[in-house]
Amino acid sequence: MSIFTQYSEQTLKQNTQAFLIVGVIIFVCALIGILGRPLFFLAILWPANAVMLGLFLRFEHLRNFGGWFGAFTGFMLADLVNGNYFLLTLFLTIANLLHPLVTLALIRLFKLDFKQYNKGLTFLFLFIISAFGGCLASPVFAVLTIPYVPNTFMSVDRIWTDFGMWWTGEILNVIVFLPIVLAIPEKSVFKKYFEELKLQPFQYQNAFPLFAVIGSVVLTHFFMGPGAIMFPIAALIWASLTYNLFFVAIINSIVCMTLYNSLTAYYITESPDAYLVTTISVRIGLLMLALGPLTLAIISLNRQKLYHQILYLANHDGLTTTLNRRFFYEESERAVTTIPSKQQAQSVTILLLDLDHFKKINDKYGHAVGDLVLQEFTNQVKTQIRSNDLFGRLGGEEFAILLKDLTLKQSIEIAQRICNIVYKTPVYLEDGSSLNVSVSIGLSYQTLPYCIPFQQLINRADNALYKAKEKGRNQLCLESNLQTR
């Protein structure tokens, strides 16, 4: 089979898959909008365009001919199965497709990194491009064509009303549905979340913001009117400071759509004229209601990420990414604490490691090579210890490891493996040459709970390290009288 044939088959498979996925999703979303459409009016809820934009932004493999044709087919079928006329359906479908098409073109033109939607002002820029790009292109095309199509529901007499209804509806659907598609977590994130949920008991106070949102929405049904839009704002702000962006986007969507349907039903019941007069104002109000919590959630997320980054930099060595001296000592002190706890270690092993003749390496090859040696050394050590073991750089070429809940024999085996792998693994330099290094290790061991200062364990390991150096380096030495304890 030729490479061209393989490529053709792969392309056909990708297009077919995109056609089916996008076609089904758009068909369902369009059907929801059509079935909820008031008589003689545009749809109240139309998630299809925003969802389509989100799919094409989030999943690049769907953004091909098959995906676009699937969207076209989904729009057409959803309208035709509900008895609409073919020519009218065709023009409506073109208008709907213009939304993601124009928005994607503008994103490419302005080189907006939409994948970083949750950082800085990217989401706001994405929303503005969509609101004044695709959301505007769709109603412009619609009002210029659809009123003149046979069996149309749009009238030339109220063309500006239909334009405003379509445009504000598109913008509202973008702010309500696009963030959900963009913020759907990866499988690994879901898995990590459920693993953490198993380890940590549920904190009932975390549900308070959600209850507040539900209560505020219920309250709107007892005091229905334009002011009902503002009832959930405080609860939504509370939720945006408590939950992740995906959950906030879902809450936002449900609140906005619930309020929108309630207010729409209220005004249509009053009179169709009242609905037309107020609906654009209601949509703009809901748009502002939704935009605030989303923006606040993104700002809160960025602040949390920045805090964790600063905390990481404060606790880790910049060159080797191991724990720095201060943080290693703090974490080690917790491991040997005498406070009763189910998580308290039963034994601790301290390994002090010192790269042999490291000063000569710096003098002969330069500090850049010295830094490379330190990085390669730490990578080799990390392959021999567990993820919950503490590994820190105490300064220069001196490192320390704290092993918990191991026997003395297991600790010696790990230390000896480290010594062997460092000696047997050459460090390759940029010029193609290689450099062999070795490490001396001192070991101290203590069963717990036995009240002993951590610094004493370090001192015992340090004495053992000096023995290793005196005996010729590149070896492991245990602290004195360790076998008799």
PDB file of N, CA and C in Angstrom, residues 69-124:
ATOM      1  N   PHE A  69     -19.296  19.908   6.769  1.00  0.00           N
ATOM      2  CA  PHE A  69     -20.416  19.292   6.066  1.00  0.00           C
ATOM      3  C   PHE A  69     -21.380  18.634   7.057  1.00  0.00           C
ATOM      4  N   GLY A  70     -20.826  18.090   8.142  1.00  0.00           N
ATOM      5  CA  GLY A  70     -21.674  17.516   9.191  1.00  0.00           C
ATOM      6  C   GLY A  70     -22.542  18.577   9.839  1.00  0.00           C
ATOM      7  N   ALA A  71     -21.964  19.763  10.086  1.00  0.00           N
ATOM      8  CA  ALA A  71     -22.739  20.867  10.667  1.00  0.00           C
ATOM      9  C   ALA A  71     -23.847  21.300   9.706  1.00  0.00           C
ATOM     10  N   PHE A  72     -23.510  21.429   8.416  1.00  0.00           N
ATOM     11  CA  PHE A  72     -24.500  21.801   7.407  1.00  0.00           C
ATOM     12  C   PHE A  72     -25.645  20.790   7.385  1.00  0.00           C
ATOM     13  N   THR A  73     -25.297  19.519   7.397  1.00  0.00           N
ATOM     14  CA  THR A  73     -26.311  18.459   7.366  1.00  0.00           C
ATOM     15  C   THR A  73     -27.172  18.493   8.621  1.00  0.00           C
ATOM     16  N   GLY A  74     -26.541  18.701   9.785  1.00  0.00           N
ATOM     17  CA  GLY A  74     -27.285  18.753  11.044  1.00  0.00           C
ATOM     18  C   GLY A  74     -28.289  19.885  11.071  1.00  0.00           C
ATOM     19  N   PHE A  75     -27.866  21.072  10.616  1.00  0.00           N
ATOM     20  CA  PHE A  75     -28.787  22.219  10.557  1.00  0.00           C
ATOM     21  C   PHE A  75     -29.954  21.941   9.615  1.00  0.00           C
ATOM     22  N   MET A  76     -29.635  21.445   8.430  1.00  0.00           N
ATOM     23  CA  MET A  76     -30.672  21.206   7.427  1.00  0.00           C
ATOM     24  C   MET A  76     -31.683  20.171   7.913  1.00  0.00           C
ATOM     25  N   LEU A  77     -31.195  19.052   8.413  1.00  0.00           N
ATOM     26  CA  LEU A  77     -32.097  17.976   8.841  1.00  0.00           C
ATOM     27  C   LEU A  77     -32.994  18.416   9.991  1.00  0.00           C
ATOM     28  N   ALA A  78     -32.422  19.131  10.968  1.00  0.00           N
ATOM     29  CA  ALA A  78     -33.209  19.565  12.134  1.00  0.00           C
ATOM     30  C   ALA A  78     -34.377  20.436  11.707  1.00  0.00           C
ATOM     31  N   ASP A  79     -34.158  21.299  10.730  1.00  0.00           N
ATOM     32  CA  ASP A  79     -35.230  22.179  10.263  1.00  0.00           C
ATOM     33  C   ASP A  79     -36.219  21.445   9.360  1.00  0.00           C
ATOM     34  N   LEU A  80     -35.696  20.594   8.465  1.00  0.00           N
ATOM     35  CA  LEU A  80     -36.575  19.925   7.505  1.00  0.00           C
ATOM     36  C   LEU A  80     -37.498  18.907   8.170  1.00  0.00           C
ATOM     37  N   VAL A  81     -37.006  18.205   9.194  1.00  0.00           N
ATOM     38  CA  VAL A  81     -37.858  17.208   9.857  1.00  0.00           C
ATOM     39  C   VAL A  81     -38.985  17.863  10.639  1.00  0.00           C
ATOM     40  N   ASN A  82     -38.867  19.170  10.861  1.00  0.00           N
ATOM     41  CA  ASN A  82     -39.937  19.903  11.539  1.00  0.00           C
ATOM     42  C   ASN A  82     -40.862  20.605  10.551  1.00  0.00           C
ATOM     43  N   GLY A  83     -40.748  20.232   9.267  1.00  0.00           N
ATOM     44  CA  GLY A  83     -41.697  20.720   8.281  1.00  0.00           C
ATOM     45  C   GLY A  83     -41.360  22.049   7.654  1.00  0.00           C
ATOM     46  N   ASN A  84     -40.127  22.537   7.807  1.00  0.00           N
ATOM     47  CA  ASN A  84     -39.768  23.825   7.205  1.00  0.00           C
ATOM     48  C   ASN A  84     -39.524  23.660   5.702  1.00  0.00           C
ATOM     49  N   TYR A  85     -39.539  24.772   4.994  1.00  0.00           N
ATOM     50  CA  TYR A  85     -39.344  24.742   3.552  1.00  0.00           C
ATOM     51  C   TYR A  85     -37.850  24.698   3.220  1.00  0.00           C
ATOM     52  N   PHE A  86     -37.513  24.011   2.126  1.00  0.00           N
ATOM     53  CA  PHE A  86     -36.104  23.757   1.804  1.00  0.00           C
ATOM     54  C   PHE A  86     -35.321  25.046   1.584  1.00  0.00           C
ATOM     55  N   LEU A  87     -35.835  25.957   0.761  1.00  0.00           N
ATOM     56  CA  LEU A  87     -35.096  27.177   0.437  1.00  0.00           C
ATOM     57  C   LEU A  87     -34.889  28.045   1.677  1.00  0.00           C
ATOM     58  N   LEU A  88     -35.923  28.157   2.504  1.00  0.00           N
ATOM     59  CA  LEU A  88     -35.796  28.924   3.747  1.00  0.00           C
ATOM     60  C   LEU A  88     -34.783  28.270   4.680  1.00  0.00           C
ATOM     61  N   THR A  89     -34.840  26.952   4.782  1.00  0.00           N
ATOM     62  CA  THR A  89     -33.889  26.211   5.619  1.00  0.00           C
ATOM     63  C   THR A  89     -32.465  26.411   5.134  1.00  0.00           C
ATOM     64  N   LEU A  90     -32.265  26.432   3.823  1.00  0.00           N
ATOM     65  CA  LEU A  90     -30.929  26.615   3.252  1.00  0.00           C
ATOM     66  C   LEU A  90     -30.350  27.967   3.652  1.00  0.00           C
ATOM     67  N   PHE A  91     -31.135  29.028   3.533  1.00  0.00           N
ATOM     68  CA  PHE A  91     -30.644  30.363   3.891  1.00  0.00           C
ATOM     69  C   PHE A  91     -30.407  30.482   5.396  1.00  0.00           C
ATOM     70  N   LEU A  92     -31.268  29.866   6.201  1.00  0.00           N
ATOM     71  CA  LEU A  92     -31.048  29.864   7.657  1.00  0.00           C
ATOM     72  C   LEU A  92     -29.762  29.123   8.018  1.00  0.00           C
ATOM     73  N   THR A  93     -29.514  28.014   7.339  1.00  0.00           N
ATOM     74  CA  THR A  93     -28.303  27.233   7.596  1.00  0.00           C
ATOM     75  C   THR A  93     -27.050  28.015   7.240  1.00  0.00           C
ATOM     76  N   ILE A  94     -27.087  28.708   6.094  1.00  0.00           N
ATOM     77  CA  ILE A  94     -25.931  29.535   5.702  1.00  0.00           C
ATOM     78  C   ILE A  94     -25.681  30.622   6.738  1.00  0.00           C
ATOM     79  N   ALA A  95     -26.756  31.251   7.209  1.00  0.00           N
ATOM     80  CA  ALA A  95     -26.614  32.292   8.235  1.00  0.00           C
ATOM     81  C   ALA A  95     -25.997  31.721   9.509  1.00  0.00           C
ATOM     82  N   ASN A  96     -26.419  30.531   9.902  1.00  0.00           N
ATOM     83  CA  ASN A  96     -25.864  29.902  11.112  1.00  0.00           C
ATOM     84  C   ASN A  96     -24.398  29.528  10.928  1.00  0.00           C
ATOM     85  N   LEU A  97     -24.032  29.031   9.753  1.00  0.00           N
ATOM     86  CA  LEU A  97     -22.643  28.639   9.501  1.00  0.00           C
ATOM     87  C   LEU A  97     -21.706  29.836   9.453  1.00  0.00           C
ATOM     88  N   LEU A  98     -22.248  31.014   9.110  1.00  0.00           N
ATOM     89  CA  LEU A  98     -21.412  32.218   9.061  1.00  0.00           C
ATOM     90  C   LEU A  98     -20.849  32.585  10.433  1.00  0.00           C
ATOM     91  N   HIS A  99     -21.582  32.243  11.484  1.00  0.00           N
ATOM     92  CA  HIS A  99     -21.126  32.587  12.836  1.00  0.00           C
ATOM     93  C   HIS A  99     -19.761  31.977  13.145  1.00  0.00           C
ATOM     94  N   PRO A 100     -19.614  30.644  13.144  1.00  0.00           N
ATOM     95  CA  PRO A 100     -18.288  30.084  13.429  1.00  0.00           C
ATOM     96  C   PRO A 100     -17.273  30.385  12.335  1.00  0.00           C
ATOM     97  N   LEU A 101     -17.719  30.460  11.083  1.00  0.00           N
ATOM     98  CA  LEU A 101     -16.792  30.696   9.974  1.00  0.00           C
ATOM     99  C   LEU A 101     -16.118  32.060  10.107  1.00  0.00           C
ATOM    100  N   VAL A 102     -16.896  33.104  10.316  1.00  0.00           N
ATOM    101  CA  VAL A 102     -16.340  34.456  10.438  1.00  0.00           C
ATOM    102  C   VAL A 102     -15.508  34.589  11.716  1.00  0.00           C
ATOM    103  N   THR A 103     -15.995  34.006  12.812  1.00  0.00           N
ATOM    104  CA  THR A 103     -15.263  34.094  14.078  1.00  0.00           C
ATOM    105  C   THR A 103     -13.903  33.418  13.972  1.00  0.00           C
ATOM    106  N   LEU A 104     -13.847  32.245  13.380  1.00  0.00           N
ATOM    107  CA  LEU A 104     -12.573  31.537  13.205  1.00  0.00           C
ATOM    108  C   LEU A 104     -11.624  32.316  12.298  1.00  0.00           C
ATOM    109  N   ALA A 105     -12.184  32.931  11.254  1.00  0.00           N
ATOM    110  CA  ALA A 105     -11.353  33.731  10.342  1.00  0.00           C
ATOM    111  C   ALA A 105     -10.746  34.935  11.069  1.00  0.00           C
ATOM    112  N   LEU A 106     -11.539  35.597  11.921  1.00  0.00           N
ATOM    113  CA  LEU A 106     -11.040  36.760  12.667  1.00  0.00           C
ATOM    114  C   LEU A 106     -10.019  36.342  13.722  1.00  0.00           C
ATOM    115  N   ILE A 107     -10.238  35.206  14.356  1.00  0.00           N
ATOM    116  CA  ILE A 107      -9.259  34.696  15.332  1.00  0.00           C
ATOM    117  C   ILE A 107      -7.923  34.457  14.655  1.00  0.00           C
ATOM    118  N   ARG A 108      -7.977  33.891  13.469  1.00  0.00           N
ATOM    119  CA  ARG A 108      -6.745  33.653  12.706  1.00  0.00           C
ATOM    120  C   ARG A 108      -6.122  34.963  12.255  1.00  0.00           C
ATOM    121  N   LEU A 109      -6.951  35.926  11.840  1.00  0.00           N
ATOM    122  CA  LEU A 109      -6.444  37.217  11.390  1.00  0.00           C
ATOM    123  C   LEU A 109      -5.726  37.958  12.513  1.00  0.00           C
ATOM    124  N   PHE A 110      -6.322  37.959  13.701  1.00  0.00           N
ATOM    125  CA  PHE A 110      -5.728  38.669  14.839  1.00  0.00           C
ATOM    126  C   PHE A 110      -4.746  37.806  15.632  1.00  0.00           C
ATOM    127  N   LYS A 111      -4.550  36.554  15.197  1.00  0.00           N
ATOM    128  CA  LYS A 111      -3.584  35.634  15.812  1.00  0.00           C
ATOM    129  C   LYS A 111      -3.843  35.479  17.313  1.00  0.00           C
ATOM    130  N   LEU A 112      -5.105  35.311  17.648  1.00  0.00           N
ATOM    131  CA  LEU A 112      -5.483  35.142  19.047  1.00  0.00           C
ATOM    132  C   LEU A 112      -5.232  33.708  19.483  1.00  0.00           C
ATOM    133  N   ASP A 113      -4.477  33.533  20.559  1.00  0.00           N
ATOM    134  CA  ASP A 113      -4.200  32.195  21.083  1.00  0.00           C
ATOM    135  C   ASP A 113      -5.386  31.748  21.934  1.00  0.00           C
ATOM    136  N   PHE A 114      -6.424  31.247  21.266  1.00  0.00           N
ATOM    137  CA  PHE A 114      -7.667  30.903  21.960  1.00  0.00           C
ATOM    138  C   PHE A 114      -7.484  29.749  22.936  1.00  0.00           C
ATOM    139  N   LYS A 115      -6.403  28.950  22.774  1.00  0.00           N
ATOM    140  CA  LYS A 115      -6.172  27.838  23.700  1.00  0.00           C
ATOM    141  C   LYS A 115      -5.838  28.341  25.099  1.00  0.00           C
ATOM    142  N   GLN A 116      -5.423  29.608  25.173  1.00  0.00           N
ATOM    143  CA  GLN A 116      -5.135  30.220  26.473  1.00  0.00           C
ATOM    144  C   GLN A 116      -6.318  31.097  26.913  1.00  0.00           C
ATOM    145  N   TYR A 117      -7.534  30.629  26.608  1.00  0.00           N
ATOM    146  CA  TYR A 117      -8.737  31.414  26.896  1.00  0.00           C
ATOM    147  C   TYR A 117      -8.881  31.739  28.383  1.00  0.00           C
ATOM    148  N   ASN A 118      -8.282  30.904  29.234  1.00  0.00           N
ATOM    149  CA  ASN A 118      -8.444  31.095  30.676  1.00  0.00           C
ATOM    150  C   ASN A 118      -7.286  31.876  31.291  1.00  0.00           C
ATOM    151  N   LYS A 119      -6.540  32.602  30.458  1.00  0.00           N
ATOM    152  CA  LYS A 119      -5.431  33.401  30.967  1.00  0.00           C
ATOM    153  C   LYS A 119      -5.577  34.847  30.508  1.00  0.00           C
ATOM    154  N   GLY A 120      -5.342  35.755  31.432  1.00  0.00           N
ATOM    155  CA  GLY A 120      -5.379  37.170  31.096  1.00  0.00           C
ATOM    156  C   GLY A 120      -6.717  37.601  30.521  1.00  0.00           C
ATOM    157  N   LEU A 121      -6.647  38.396  29.448  1.00  0.00           N
ATOM    158  CA  LEU A 121      -7.848  38.934  28.811  1.00  0.00           C
ATOM    159  C   LEU A 121      -8.235  38.150  27.562  1.00  0.00           C
ATOM    160  N   THR A 122      -7.665  36.957  27.372  1.00  0.00           N
ATOM    161  CA  THR A 122      -7.913  36.194  26.152  1.00  0.00           C
ATOM    162  C   THR A 122      -9.395  35.888  25.977  1.00  0.00           C
ATOM    163  N   PHE A 123     -10.064  35.480  27.047  1.00  0.00           N
ATOM    164  CA  PHE A 123     -11.483  35.153  26.937  1.00  0.00           C
ATOM    165  C   PHE A 123     -12.298  36.375  26.535  1.00  0.00           C
ATOM    166  N   LEU A 124     -11.953  37.530  27.101  1.00  0.00           N
ATOM    167  CA  LEU A 124     -12.667  38.750  26.765  1.00  0.00           C
ATOM    168  C   LEU A 124     -12.465  39.095  25.290  1.00  0.00           C
TER     169      LEU A 124
END
